Amino acid sequence: MKDVFKAVRISDSVYWVGAIDWAIRDFHGYATTRGTTYNAYIVYADKITLIDTVKKPFMEEFLSRIRSVVEPEKIDYIISNHAELDHSGALPEIIKQVKPEKVFASNTGAEILGQHFHWDVDVERVKTGDTIDLGNMHLQILETRMLHWPESMFSYLVEEKILFSQDAFGMHLATGKRFTDEVEPGIVRYESAKYFANILMPYSRLITRLIDQVRKMNLDIRITAHTHGPIWRGDFGDIITWYSEWAQQKFHPKAVLVYDTMWGSTARMADAVADGITETGVEAKQMPLSGCHRSDVATQILEAEALVVGSPTLNNMLFPTVADVMSYLKGLKPRGLVAGAFSSYGWSGESLKQITEYFEAMKLEIAGEVGTKYVPNEAALLECSKLGKIIGKKVLEGVDEKV
Ligand code: FEO
């Protein structure tokens, strides 16, 4: 496979040697509708260094790209910035082939790698402030605990001003282009937002702190070499501004309506709620779960102020698609949303209570709920519209606090 896949030079001494996963459509519950890449890098320093690896099935493509730059056995160091298996899956095999002088990871990284691979590799543990000496170049270490795993860390190549940021600032996007400025900007923004919403939203407060920390370090960053999708070069201010706004939940006058329906009644109620919201000037983004994936719902919520949920009752429970999305959203911990619920049911009507329990657990501000038996009449639809207006007004009241 030596001559099949080629490395891509991204700076004087750094090569991308990752793999492109064009076919993946489900990434542990996240709909990767545009595929993804697993980015790994060779730093061609005095000590030739490999930064991260790829998902195990992509070992051949990965090795082929490495061989186009250097014989694998000449690699001196391997650095694991993130132990999740999409970046460490090929690590045991590559260590076997390379026999590196040293493997580096954070303290927790070394433990997690041991728990993944049950191996006897002696991992050298590094921490924030440490510098790995590559001879003519140097890598500075910055631990980024819980972004998004407890062991995660960045490494910064001082001489070429490259930040290896593992998952942070990445996106699930399979493309033959290696830089974001070669891809349609709207796609880059949407996939970056989707990545933030589905992977990083629970750690928003840590993101704000990290951005402050990186700013204080005054690092001159020329390339941000993350681990998924095209990478950032030159002025990558856009992604820092976006991350900062998403983490701080910049105000957007939008409500997301998530619902499913059995015989069309809950869907009619959704239309009426949406109409009430729209009357106040707030955007009502309807997301019927028959056609919307949980990870796209999360993406819309990233730039919204209200979450309105509708579900029929099926066998005393939430409709399965609604239960799925509520469980998922609860884990992502969106903050500061106005919430409302609506439901058409036949006899017992437990779904409203179950939606409200989710809202309470998520600490959302509950604006109200509307329930009706079977097909909603005009009075029930007017109640829905009224609920929509209340939600819209509450959203607008939040402007002063959030702008
Ligand atoms: Fe791309 Fe957290 O792994």
Short mmCIF file of N, CA and C and ligand atoms in Angstrom, two decimals, residues 27 82 84 86-87 148 167 195 228, ligand 1:
data_model
loop_
_atom_site.label_atom_id
_atom_site.label_comp_id
_atom_site.label_asym_id
_atom_site.label_seq_id
_atom_site.Cartn_x
_atom_site.Cartn_y
_atom_site.Cartn_z
N PHE A 27 -22.33 8.18 14.18
CA PHE A 27 -21.13 8.27 15.02
C PHE A 27 -21.63 8.31 16.47
N HIS A 82 -5.68 12.46 22.60
CA HIS A 82 -7.06 12.07 22.97
C HIS A 82 -7.19 10.56 22.80
N GLU A 84 -9.93 8.60 22.84
CA GLU A 84 -11.13 7.99 22.27
C GLU A 84 -10.73 7.16 21.05
N ASP A 86 -11.62 6.58 18.08
CA ASP A 86 -11.48 7.06 16.70
C ASP A 86 -10.09 7.67 16.47
N HIS A 87 -9.36 7.93 17.55
CA HIS A 87 -8.00 8.48 17.42
C HIS A 87 -6.92 7.57 17.99
N HIS A 148 -13.11 16.75 25.29
CA HIS A 148 -14.36 16.43 25.94
C HIS A 148 -14.28 15.15 26.78
N ASP A 167 -10.14 16.99 19.28
CA ASP A 167 -11.47 17.20 18.71
C ASP A 167 -11.89 18.68 18.61
N TYR A 195 -21.07 19.94 15.48
CA TYR A 195 -20.07 19.26 16.30
C TYR A 195 -20.07 19.83 17.72
N HIS A 228 -10.93 16.13 13.23
CA HIS A 228 -12.03 15.75 12.31
C HIS A 228 -12.27 16.85 11.28
FE1 FEO B 1 -13.01 12.29 17.80
FE2 FEO B 1 -13.60 12.43 21.07
O1 FEO B 1 -13.11 11.62 19.49
#
